[in-house]
XYZ file of N, CA and C in Angstrom:
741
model
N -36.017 5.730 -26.662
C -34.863 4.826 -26.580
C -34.064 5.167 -25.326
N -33.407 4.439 -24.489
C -32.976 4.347 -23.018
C -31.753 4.541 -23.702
N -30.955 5.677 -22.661
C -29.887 5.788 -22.494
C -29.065 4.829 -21.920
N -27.916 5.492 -21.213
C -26.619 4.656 -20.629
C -25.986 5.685 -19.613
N -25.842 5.167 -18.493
C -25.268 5.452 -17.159
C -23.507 4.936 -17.214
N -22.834 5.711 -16.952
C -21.265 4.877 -17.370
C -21.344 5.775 -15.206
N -21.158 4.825 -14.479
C -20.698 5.231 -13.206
C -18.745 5.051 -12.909
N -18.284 6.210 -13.118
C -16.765 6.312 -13.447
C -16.189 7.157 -12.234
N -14.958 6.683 -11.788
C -13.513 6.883 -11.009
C -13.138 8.283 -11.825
N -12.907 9.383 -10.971
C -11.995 10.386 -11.583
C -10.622 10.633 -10.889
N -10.423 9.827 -10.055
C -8.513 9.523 -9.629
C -9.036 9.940 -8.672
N -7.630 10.826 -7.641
C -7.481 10.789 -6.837
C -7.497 12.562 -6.812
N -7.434 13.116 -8.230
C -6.991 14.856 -8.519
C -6.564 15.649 -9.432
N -5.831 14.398 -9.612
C -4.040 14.494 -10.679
C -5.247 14.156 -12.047
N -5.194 15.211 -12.722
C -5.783 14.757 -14.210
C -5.155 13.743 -15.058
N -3.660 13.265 -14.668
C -2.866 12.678 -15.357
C -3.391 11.320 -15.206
N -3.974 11.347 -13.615
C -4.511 9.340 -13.027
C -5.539 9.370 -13.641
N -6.375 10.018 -14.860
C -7.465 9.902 -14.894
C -7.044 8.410 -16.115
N -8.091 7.377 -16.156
C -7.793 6.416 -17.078
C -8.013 6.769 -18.464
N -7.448 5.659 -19.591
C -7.847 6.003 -20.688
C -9.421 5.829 -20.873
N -9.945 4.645 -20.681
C -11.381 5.006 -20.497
C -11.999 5.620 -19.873
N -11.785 6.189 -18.805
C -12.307 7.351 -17.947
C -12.491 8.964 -18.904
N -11.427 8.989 -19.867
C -11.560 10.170 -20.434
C -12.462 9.800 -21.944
N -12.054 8.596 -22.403
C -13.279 8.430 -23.208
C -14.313 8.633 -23.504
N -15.195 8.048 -22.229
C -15.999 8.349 -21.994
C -16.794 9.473 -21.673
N -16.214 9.896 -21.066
C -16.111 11.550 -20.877
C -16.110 12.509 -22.028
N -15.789 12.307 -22.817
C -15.627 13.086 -24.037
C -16.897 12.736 -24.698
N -17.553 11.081 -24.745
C -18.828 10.888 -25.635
C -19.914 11.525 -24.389
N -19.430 11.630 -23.526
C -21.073 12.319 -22.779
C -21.926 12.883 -23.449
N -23.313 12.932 -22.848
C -24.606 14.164 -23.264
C -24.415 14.504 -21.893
N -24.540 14.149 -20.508
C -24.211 14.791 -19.191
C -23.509 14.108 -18.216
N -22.898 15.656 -17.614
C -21.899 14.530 -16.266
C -22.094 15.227 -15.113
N -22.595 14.410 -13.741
C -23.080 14.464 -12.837
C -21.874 14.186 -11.675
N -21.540 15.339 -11.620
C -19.672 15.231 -11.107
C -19.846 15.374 -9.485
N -19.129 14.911 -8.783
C -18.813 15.112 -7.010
C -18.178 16.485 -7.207
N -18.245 16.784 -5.195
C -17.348 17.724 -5.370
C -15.795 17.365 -5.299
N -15.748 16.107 -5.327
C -13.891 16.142 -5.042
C -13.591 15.248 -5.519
N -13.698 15.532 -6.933
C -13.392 15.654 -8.511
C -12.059 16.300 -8.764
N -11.463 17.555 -7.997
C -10.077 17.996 -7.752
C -10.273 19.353 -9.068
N -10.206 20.507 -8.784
C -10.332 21.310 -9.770
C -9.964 21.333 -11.133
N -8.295 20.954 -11.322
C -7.641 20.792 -12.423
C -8.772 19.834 -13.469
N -9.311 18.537 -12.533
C -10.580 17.995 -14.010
C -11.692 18.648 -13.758
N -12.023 19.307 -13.197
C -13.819 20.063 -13.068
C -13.152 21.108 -14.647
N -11.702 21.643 -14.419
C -11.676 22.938 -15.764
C -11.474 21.431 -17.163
N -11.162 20.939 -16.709
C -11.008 19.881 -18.088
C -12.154 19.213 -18.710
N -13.251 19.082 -17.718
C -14.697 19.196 -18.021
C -15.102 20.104 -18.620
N -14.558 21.436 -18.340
C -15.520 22.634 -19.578
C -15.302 22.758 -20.906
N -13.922 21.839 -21.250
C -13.821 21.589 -22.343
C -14.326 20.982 -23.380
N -15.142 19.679 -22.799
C -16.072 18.633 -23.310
C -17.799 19.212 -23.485
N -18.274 18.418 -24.638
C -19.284 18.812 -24.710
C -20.725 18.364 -24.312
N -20.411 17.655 -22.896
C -21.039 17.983 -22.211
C -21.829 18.701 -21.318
N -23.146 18.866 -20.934
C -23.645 19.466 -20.109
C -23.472 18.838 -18.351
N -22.844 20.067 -17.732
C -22.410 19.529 -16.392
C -22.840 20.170 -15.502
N -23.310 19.218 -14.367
C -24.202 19.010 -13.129
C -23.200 18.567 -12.006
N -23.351 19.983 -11.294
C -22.970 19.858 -10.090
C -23.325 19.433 -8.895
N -22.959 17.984 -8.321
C -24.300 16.699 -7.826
C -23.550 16.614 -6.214
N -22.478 17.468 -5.747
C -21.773 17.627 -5.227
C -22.093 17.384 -3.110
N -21.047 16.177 -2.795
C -22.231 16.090 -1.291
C -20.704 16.244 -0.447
N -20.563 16.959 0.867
C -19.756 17.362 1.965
C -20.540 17.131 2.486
N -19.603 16.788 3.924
C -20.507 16.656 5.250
C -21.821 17.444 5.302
N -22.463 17.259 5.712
C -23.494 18.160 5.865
C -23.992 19.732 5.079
N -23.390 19.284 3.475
C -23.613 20.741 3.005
C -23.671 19.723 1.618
N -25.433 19.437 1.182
C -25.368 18.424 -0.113
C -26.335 19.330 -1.040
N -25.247 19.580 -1.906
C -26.250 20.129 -3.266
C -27.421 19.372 -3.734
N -27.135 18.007 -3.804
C -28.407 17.126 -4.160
C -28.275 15.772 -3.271
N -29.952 15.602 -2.494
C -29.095 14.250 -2.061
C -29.142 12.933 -3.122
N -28.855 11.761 -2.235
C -28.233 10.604 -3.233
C -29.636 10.266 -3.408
N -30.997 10.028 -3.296
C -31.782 10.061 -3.918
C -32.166 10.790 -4.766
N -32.309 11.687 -4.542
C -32.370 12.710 -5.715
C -31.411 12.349 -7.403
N -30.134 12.202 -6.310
C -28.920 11.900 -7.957
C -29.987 10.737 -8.576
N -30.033 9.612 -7.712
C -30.792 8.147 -8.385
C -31.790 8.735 -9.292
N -32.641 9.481 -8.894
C -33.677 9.824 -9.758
C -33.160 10.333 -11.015
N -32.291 11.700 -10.569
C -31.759 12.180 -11.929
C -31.059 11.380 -13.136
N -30.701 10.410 -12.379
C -29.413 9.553 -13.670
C -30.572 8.467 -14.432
N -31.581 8.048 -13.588
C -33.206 7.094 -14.340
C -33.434 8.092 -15.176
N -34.022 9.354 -14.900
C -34.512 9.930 -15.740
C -34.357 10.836 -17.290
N -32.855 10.498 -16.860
C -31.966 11.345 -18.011
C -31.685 9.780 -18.985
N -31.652 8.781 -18.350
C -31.386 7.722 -18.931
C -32.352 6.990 -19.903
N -33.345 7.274 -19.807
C -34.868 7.407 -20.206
C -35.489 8.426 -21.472
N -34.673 9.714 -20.883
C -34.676 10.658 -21.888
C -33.439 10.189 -23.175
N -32.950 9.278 -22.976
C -32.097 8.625 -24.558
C -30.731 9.105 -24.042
N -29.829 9.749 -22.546
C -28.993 10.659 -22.826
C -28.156 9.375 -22.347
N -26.434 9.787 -22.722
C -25.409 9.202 -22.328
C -24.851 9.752 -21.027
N -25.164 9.296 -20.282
C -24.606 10.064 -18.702
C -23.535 9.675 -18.222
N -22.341 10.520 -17.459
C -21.533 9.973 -16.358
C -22.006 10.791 -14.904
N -21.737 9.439 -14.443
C -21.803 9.525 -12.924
C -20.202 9.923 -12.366
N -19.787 11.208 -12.604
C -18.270 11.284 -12.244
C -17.870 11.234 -10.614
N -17.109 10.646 -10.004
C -16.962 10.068 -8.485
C -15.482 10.219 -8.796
N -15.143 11.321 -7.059
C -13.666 11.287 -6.609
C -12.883 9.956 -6.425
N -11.748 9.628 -6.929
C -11.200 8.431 -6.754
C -12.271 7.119 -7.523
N -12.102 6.093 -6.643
C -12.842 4.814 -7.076
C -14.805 4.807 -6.556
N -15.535 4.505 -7.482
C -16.862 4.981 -7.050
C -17.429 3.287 -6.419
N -16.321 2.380 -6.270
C -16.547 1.644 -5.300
C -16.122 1.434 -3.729
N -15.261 2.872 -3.871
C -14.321 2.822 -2.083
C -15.323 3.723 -1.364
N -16.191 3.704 -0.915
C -16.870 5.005 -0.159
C -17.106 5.661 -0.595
N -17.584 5.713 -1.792
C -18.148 6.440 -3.242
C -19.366 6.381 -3.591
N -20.482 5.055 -2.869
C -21.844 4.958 -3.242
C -21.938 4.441 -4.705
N -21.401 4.270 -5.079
C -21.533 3.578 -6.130
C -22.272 2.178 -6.288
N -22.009 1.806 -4.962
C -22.566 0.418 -4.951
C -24.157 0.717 -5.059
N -24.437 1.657 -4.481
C -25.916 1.719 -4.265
C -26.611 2.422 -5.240
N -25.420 3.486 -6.079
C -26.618 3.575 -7.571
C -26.860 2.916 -8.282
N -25.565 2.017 -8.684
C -25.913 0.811 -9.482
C -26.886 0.271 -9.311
N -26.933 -0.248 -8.073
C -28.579 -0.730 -7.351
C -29.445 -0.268 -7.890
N -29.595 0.885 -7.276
C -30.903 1.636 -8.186
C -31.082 1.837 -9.656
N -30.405 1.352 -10.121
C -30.266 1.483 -11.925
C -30.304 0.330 -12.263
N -29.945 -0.689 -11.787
C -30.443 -1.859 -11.647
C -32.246 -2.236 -11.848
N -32.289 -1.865 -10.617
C -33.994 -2.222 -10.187
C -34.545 -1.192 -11.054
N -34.527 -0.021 -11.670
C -35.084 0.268 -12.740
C -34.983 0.033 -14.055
N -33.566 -0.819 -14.424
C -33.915 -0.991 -16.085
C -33.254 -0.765 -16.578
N -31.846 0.156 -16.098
C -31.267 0.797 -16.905
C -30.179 0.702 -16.664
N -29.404 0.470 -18.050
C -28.446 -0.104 -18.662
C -27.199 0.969 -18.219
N -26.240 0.769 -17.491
C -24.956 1.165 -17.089
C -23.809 0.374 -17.311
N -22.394 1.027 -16.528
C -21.245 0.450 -16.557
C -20.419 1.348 -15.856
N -19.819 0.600 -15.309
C -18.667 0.514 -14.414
C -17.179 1.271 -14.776
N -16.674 2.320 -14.738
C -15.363 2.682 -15.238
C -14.433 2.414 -13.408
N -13.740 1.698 -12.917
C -13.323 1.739 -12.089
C -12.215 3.498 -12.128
N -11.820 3.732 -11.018
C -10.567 4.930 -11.063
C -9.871 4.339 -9.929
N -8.587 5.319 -10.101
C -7.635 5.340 -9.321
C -7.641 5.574 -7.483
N -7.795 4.898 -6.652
C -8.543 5.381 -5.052
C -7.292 6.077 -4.537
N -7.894 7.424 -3.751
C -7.293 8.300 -3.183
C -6.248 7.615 -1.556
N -6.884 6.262 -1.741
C -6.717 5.855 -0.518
C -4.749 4.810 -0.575
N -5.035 4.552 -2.045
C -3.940 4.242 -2.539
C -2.207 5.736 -3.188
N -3.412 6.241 -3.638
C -2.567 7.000 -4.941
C -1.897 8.186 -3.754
N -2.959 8.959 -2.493
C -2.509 9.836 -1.956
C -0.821 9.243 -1.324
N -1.435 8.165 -0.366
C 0.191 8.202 0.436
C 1.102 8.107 -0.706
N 0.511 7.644 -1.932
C 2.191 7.048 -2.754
C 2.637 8.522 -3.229
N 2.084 9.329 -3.309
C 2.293 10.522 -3.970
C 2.566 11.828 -2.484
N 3.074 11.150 -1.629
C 3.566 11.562 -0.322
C 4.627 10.915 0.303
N 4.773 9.982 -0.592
C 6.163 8.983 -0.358
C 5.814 8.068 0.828
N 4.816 7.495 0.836
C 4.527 6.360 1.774
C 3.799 5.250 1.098
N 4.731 4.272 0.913
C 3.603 3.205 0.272
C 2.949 2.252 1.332
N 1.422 1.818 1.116
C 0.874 1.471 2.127
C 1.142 -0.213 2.477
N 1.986 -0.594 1.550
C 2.253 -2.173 2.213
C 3.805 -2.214 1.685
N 4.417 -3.013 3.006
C 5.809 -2.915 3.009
C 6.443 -4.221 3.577
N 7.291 -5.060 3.211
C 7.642 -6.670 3.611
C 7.983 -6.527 4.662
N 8.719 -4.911 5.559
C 9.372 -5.391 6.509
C 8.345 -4.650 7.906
N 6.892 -4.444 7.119
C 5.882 -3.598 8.011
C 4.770 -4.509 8.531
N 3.544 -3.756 8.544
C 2.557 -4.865 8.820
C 2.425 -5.502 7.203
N 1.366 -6.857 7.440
C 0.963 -7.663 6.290
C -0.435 -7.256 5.824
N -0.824 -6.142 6.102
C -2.279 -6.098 5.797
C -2.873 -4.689 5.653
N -3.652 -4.461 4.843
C -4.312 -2.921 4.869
C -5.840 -3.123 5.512
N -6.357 -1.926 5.979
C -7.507 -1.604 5.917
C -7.909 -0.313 5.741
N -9.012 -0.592 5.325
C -9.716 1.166 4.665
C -10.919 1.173 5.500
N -10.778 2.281 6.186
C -12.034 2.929 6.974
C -12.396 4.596 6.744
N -13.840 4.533 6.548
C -14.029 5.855 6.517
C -14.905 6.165 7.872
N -14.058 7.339 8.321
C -13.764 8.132 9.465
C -15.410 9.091 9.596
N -16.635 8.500 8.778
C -18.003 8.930 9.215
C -18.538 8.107 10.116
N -18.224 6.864 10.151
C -18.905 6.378 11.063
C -17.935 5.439 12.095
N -17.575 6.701 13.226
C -16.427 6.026 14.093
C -17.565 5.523 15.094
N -19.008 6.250 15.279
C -18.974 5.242 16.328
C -20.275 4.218 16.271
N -20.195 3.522 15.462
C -20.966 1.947 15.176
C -20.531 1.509 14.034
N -20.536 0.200 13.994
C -20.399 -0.781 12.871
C -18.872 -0.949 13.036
N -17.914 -0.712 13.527
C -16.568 -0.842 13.284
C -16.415 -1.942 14.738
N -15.293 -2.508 14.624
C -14.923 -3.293 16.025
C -13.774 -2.863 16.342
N -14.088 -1.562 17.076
C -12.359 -1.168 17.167
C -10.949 -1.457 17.748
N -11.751 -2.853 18.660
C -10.781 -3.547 19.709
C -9.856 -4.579 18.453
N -10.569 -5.092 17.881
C -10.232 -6.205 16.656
C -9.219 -5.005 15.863
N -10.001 -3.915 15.032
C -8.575 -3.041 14.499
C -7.659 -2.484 15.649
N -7.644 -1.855 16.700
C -6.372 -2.028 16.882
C -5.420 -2.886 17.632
N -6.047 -4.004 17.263
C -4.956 -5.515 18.015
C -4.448 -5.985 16.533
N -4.967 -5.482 15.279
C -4.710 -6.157 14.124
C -3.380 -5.470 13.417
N -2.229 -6.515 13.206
C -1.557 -5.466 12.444
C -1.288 -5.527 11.649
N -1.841 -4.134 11.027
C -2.054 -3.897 9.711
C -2.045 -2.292 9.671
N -1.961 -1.594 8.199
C -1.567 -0.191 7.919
C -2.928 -0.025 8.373
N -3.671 1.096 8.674
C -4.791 1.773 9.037
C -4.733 3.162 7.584
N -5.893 2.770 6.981
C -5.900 4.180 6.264
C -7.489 4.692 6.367
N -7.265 6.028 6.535
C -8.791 6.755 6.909
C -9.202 7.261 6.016
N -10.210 7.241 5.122
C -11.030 8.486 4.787
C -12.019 9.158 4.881
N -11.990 10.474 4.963
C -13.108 11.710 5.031
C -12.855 11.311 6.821
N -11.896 11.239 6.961
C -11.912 10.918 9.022
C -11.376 12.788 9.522
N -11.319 13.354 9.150
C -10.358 14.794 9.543
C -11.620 15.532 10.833
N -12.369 15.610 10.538
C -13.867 15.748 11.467
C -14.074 15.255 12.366
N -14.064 13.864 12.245
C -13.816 12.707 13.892
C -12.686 12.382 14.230
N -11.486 13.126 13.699
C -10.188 12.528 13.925
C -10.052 12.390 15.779
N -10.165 13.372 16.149
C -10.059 13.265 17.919
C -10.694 11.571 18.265
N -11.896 11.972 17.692
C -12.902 10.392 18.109
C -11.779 8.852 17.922
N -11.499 9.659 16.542
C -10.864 8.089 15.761
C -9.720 7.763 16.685
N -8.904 8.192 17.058
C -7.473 8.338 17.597
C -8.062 8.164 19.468
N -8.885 8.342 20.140
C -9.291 8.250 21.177
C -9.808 6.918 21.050
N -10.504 6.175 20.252
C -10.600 4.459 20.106
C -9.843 3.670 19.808
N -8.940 4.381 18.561
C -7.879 3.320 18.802
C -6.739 3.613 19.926
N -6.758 4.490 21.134
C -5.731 4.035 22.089
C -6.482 3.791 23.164
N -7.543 3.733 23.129
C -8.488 3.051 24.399
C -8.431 1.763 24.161
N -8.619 1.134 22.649
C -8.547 -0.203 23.015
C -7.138 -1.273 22.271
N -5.810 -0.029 22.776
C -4.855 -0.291 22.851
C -4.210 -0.545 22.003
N -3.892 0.269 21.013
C -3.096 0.563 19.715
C -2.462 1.359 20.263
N -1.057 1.248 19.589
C 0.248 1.758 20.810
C 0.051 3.407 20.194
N 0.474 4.239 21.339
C 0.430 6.047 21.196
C 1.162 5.869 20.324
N 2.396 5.601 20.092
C 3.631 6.064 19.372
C 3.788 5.801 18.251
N 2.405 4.707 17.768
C 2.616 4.354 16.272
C 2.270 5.576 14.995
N 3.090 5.834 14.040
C 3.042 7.351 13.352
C 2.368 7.336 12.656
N 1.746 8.525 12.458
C 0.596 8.604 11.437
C 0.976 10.069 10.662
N 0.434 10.267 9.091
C 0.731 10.931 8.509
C -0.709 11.392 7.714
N -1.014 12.789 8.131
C -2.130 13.145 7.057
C -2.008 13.722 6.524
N -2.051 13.234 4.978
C -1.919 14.207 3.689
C -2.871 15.043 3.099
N -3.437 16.301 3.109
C -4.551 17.312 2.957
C -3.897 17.362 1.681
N -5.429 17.604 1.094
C -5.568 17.534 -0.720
C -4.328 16.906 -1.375
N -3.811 15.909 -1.161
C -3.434 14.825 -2.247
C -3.736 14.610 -3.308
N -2.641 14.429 -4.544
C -2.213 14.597 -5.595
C -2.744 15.833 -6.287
N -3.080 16.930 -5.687
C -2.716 18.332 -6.021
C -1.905 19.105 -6.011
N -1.728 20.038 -6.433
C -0.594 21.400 -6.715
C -0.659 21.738 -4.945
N -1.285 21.826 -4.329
C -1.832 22.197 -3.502
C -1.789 21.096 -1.919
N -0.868 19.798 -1.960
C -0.572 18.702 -1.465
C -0.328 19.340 -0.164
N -0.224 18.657 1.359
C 0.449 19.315 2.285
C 0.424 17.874 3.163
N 1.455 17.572 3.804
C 1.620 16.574 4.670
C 1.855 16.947 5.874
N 1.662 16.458 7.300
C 1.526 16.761 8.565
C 2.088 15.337 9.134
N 2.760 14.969 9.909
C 3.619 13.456 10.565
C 3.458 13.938 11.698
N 2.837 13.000 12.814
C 3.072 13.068 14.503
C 3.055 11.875 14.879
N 2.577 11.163 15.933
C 2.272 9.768 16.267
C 0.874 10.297 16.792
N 0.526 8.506 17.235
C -0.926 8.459 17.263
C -1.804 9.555 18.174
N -0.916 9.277 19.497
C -1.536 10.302 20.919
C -1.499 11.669 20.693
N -0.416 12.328 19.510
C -0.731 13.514 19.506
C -0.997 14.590 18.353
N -1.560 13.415 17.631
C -1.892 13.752 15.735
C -3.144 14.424 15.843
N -4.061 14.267 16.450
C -5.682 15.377 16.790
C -5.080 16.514 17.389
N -4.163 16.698 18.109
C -3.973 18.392 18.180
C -2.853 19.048 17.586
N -2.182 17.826 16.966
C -1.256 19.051 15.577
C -2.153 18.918 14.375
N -3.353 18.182 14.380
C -3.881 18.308 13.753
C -5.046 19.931 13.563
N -4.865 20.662 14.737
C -6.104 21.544 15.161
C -4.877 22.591 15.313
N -3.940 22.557 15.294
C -3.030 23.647 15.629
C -2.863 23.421 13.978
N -2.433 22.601 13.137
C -2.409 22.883 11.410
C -3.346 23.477 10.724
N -4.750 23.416 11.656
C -5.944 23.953 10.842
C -6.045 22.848 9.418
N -5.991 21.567 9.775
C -5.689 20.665 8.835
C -7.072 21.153 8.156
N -7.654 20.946 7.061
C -9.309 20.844 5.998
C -8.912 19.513 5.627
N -10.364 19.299 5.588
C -10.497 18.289 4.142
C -10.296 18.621 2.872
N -10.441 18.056 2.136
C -9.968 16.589 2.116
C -9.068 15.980 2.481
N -8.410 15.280 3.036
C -7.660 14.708 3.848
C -7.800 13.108 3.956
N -6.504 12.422 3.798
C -6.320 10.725 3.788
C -5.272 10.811 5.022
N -5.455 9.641 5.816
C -5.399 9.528 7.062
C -4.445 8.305 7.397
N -3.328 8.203 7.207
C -2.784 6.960 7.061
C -1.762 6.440 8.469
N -1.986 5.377 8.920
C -1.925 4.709 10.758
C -0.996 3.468 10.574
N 0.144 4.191 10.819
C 0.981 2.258 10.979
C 3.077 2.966 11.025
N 3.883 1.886 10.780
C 4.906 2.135 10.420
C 5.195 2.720 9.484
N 4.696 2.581 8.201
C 4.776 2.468 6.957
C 5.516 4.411 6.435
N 4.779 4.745 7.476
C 5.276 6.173 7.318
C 6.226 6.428 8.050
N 7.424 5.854 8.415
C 8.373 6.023 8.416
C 9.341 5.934 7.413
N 8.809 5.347 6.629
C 10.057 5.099 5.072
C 9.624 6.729 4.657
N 8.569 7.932 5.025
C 8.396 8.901 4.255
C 9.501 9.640 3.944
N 10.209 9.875 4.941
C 11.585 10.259 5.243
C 12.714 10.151 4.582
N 12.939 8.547 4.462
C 13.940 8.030 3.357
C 13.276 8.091 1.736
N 12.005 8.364 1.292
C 12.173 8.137 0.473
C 11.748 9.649 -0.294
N 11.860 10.273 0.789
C 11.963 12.081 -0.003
C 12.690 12.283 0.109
N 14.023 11.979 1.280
C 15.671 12.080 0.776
C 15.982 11.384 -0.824
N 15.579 10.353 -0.995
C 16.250 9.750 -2.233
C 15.981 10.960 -3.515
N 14.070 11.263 -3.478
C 13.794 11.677 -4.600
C 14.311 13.399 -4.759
N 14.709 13.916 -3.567
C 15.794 15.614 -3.250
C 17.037 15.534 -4.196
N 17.367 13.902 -3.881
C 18.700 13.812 -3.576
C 19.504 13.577 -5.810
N 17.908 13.576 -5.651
C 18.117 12.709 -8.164
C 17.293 13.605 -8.654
C-alpha cells in the first residue's frame, strides 16, 4: 500500500510561524526529511515527535544528499506504505525546489500534498521592522535568489524597475549582486538592510546603502543565512524600532 508525501513550509525559524497544519502533520509522520535551515529551535522540536528523522540537508556546495537522491528517497519510502514530510526552510515554493519534487512524485504515482509555510523573504524584514511594501515607497516586490546573479535575470529591467528588491541565499555573490545593479544604474544611495539569521534568538541586522553594503558587509563577517532587502522601505526601520523601545 503507497504511502503519502506531505511537501511542507517550516517558517522562517520562529517555531511559533510554524502553521497549524504544518505541526499536524508533523506529529502523524513515519519520516521527515528536513533542510538544513529548518532553524534549530524546530530541528529540537522534531526530537520530540515520533518520527524518524533524516537529515536531507543542501548549502552551497556542501550537500548531504543531492536533490535526486531526496526524489528517490521520498518514491521509495512512499512505496514502502510510510507517511513522509518533506520539511523545507520557509515556503517550499520560494526557492525551495519544491516545484520540482512534486514533479517527480508526480511522474511516479505518488500521492502527496502541499503544506504551504511562512517565506523568510516576507517574515525576516517584518521581524526587523521593515515591511516590504509601503504606499508612500515603491509599488512592487521582487524576489531573487542571489545563486544565479549571472544568467537568467535582466538586470537592466530590475534596476530601472521600482520596486523593493529582496535577495535570497545572495550573501556569497553579494559584491556581484550590488556591482549589477549599479552598472546598470540603480542609484548607490538606495539603502539596503541585511538581516543574518532572521526570526531567531540569534537575529542581527546590518543598514548601509547600495555602493557600500559588500564591504560592511565583509568587515561584519556577515554568514548565511541571510535575507537581503534593496529599496526605501528600510528606512521606516528606524521609526519603527523607536516606536516598539519606546511601548
Amino acid at each position: 500500500m503507497t504511502g503519502k508525501v506531505y511537501i511542507v513550509g517550516a517558517g522562517p525559524g520562529d517555531p511559533d510561524l510554524l502553521t497549524v497544519k504544518a505541526l499536524k502533520v508533523l506529529r502523524e509522520a513515519d519520516i521527515i526529511l528536513c533542510d538544513e535551515l529548518i532553524g534549530d529551535e524546530i530541528r529540537e522540536l522534531l526530537r520530540s515527535m515520533k518520527a524518524k528523522l533524516f537529515d536531507v540537508g543542501k548549502r552551497a556546495g556542501k550537500h548531504k544528499m543531492g536533490q535526486d537522491e531526496i526524489n528517490e528517497l521520498m518514491v521509495k519510502l512512499a512505496r514502502e506504505g510510510k507517511t513522509v514530510v518533506r520539511l523545507k526552510g520557509g515556503d517550499p515554493f520560494v526557492f525551495g525546489r519544491g516545484g520540482e519534487e512534486v514533479e517527480y512524485l508526480a511522474k511516479h504515482g505518488i500521492q502527496f500534498e502541499i503544506v504551504p509555510g511562512i517565506t523568510s523573504a516576507i517574515a525576516v524584514p517584518a521581524y526587523a521592522g521593515i515591511p516590504i511594501t509601503h504606499r508612500k515607497f515603491d509599488p512592487a516586490v521582487v524576489f531573487i535568489t542571489g545563486r544565479e546573479w549571472k544568467e537568467r535575470l535582466n538586470w537592466k529591467a530590475l534596476a530601472e524597475l521600482n520596486a523593493t528588491i529582496v535577495i535570497l541565499m545572495g550573501v556569497s555573490n553579494l559584491h556581484n549582486i550590488v556591482k549589477k545593479l549599479l552598472d546598470n544604474g540603480k542609484n548607490p544611495k538606495t539603502p539596503v538592510a541585511i538581516i543574518e539569521r532572521g526570526c531567531t534568538k540569534n537575529q542581527r541586522v546590518i543598514v548601509s546603502d547600495l555602493e557600500n553594503v559588500a564591504e560592511v558587509a565583509r568587515k561584519e563577517d556577515v554568514k548565511a543565512p541571510a535575507v537581503i532587502v534593496v529599496g526605501d522601505v528600510v528606512r521606516l526601520r528606524e521609526k519603527i524600532l523607536y516606536y516598539e523601545e519606546g511601548n
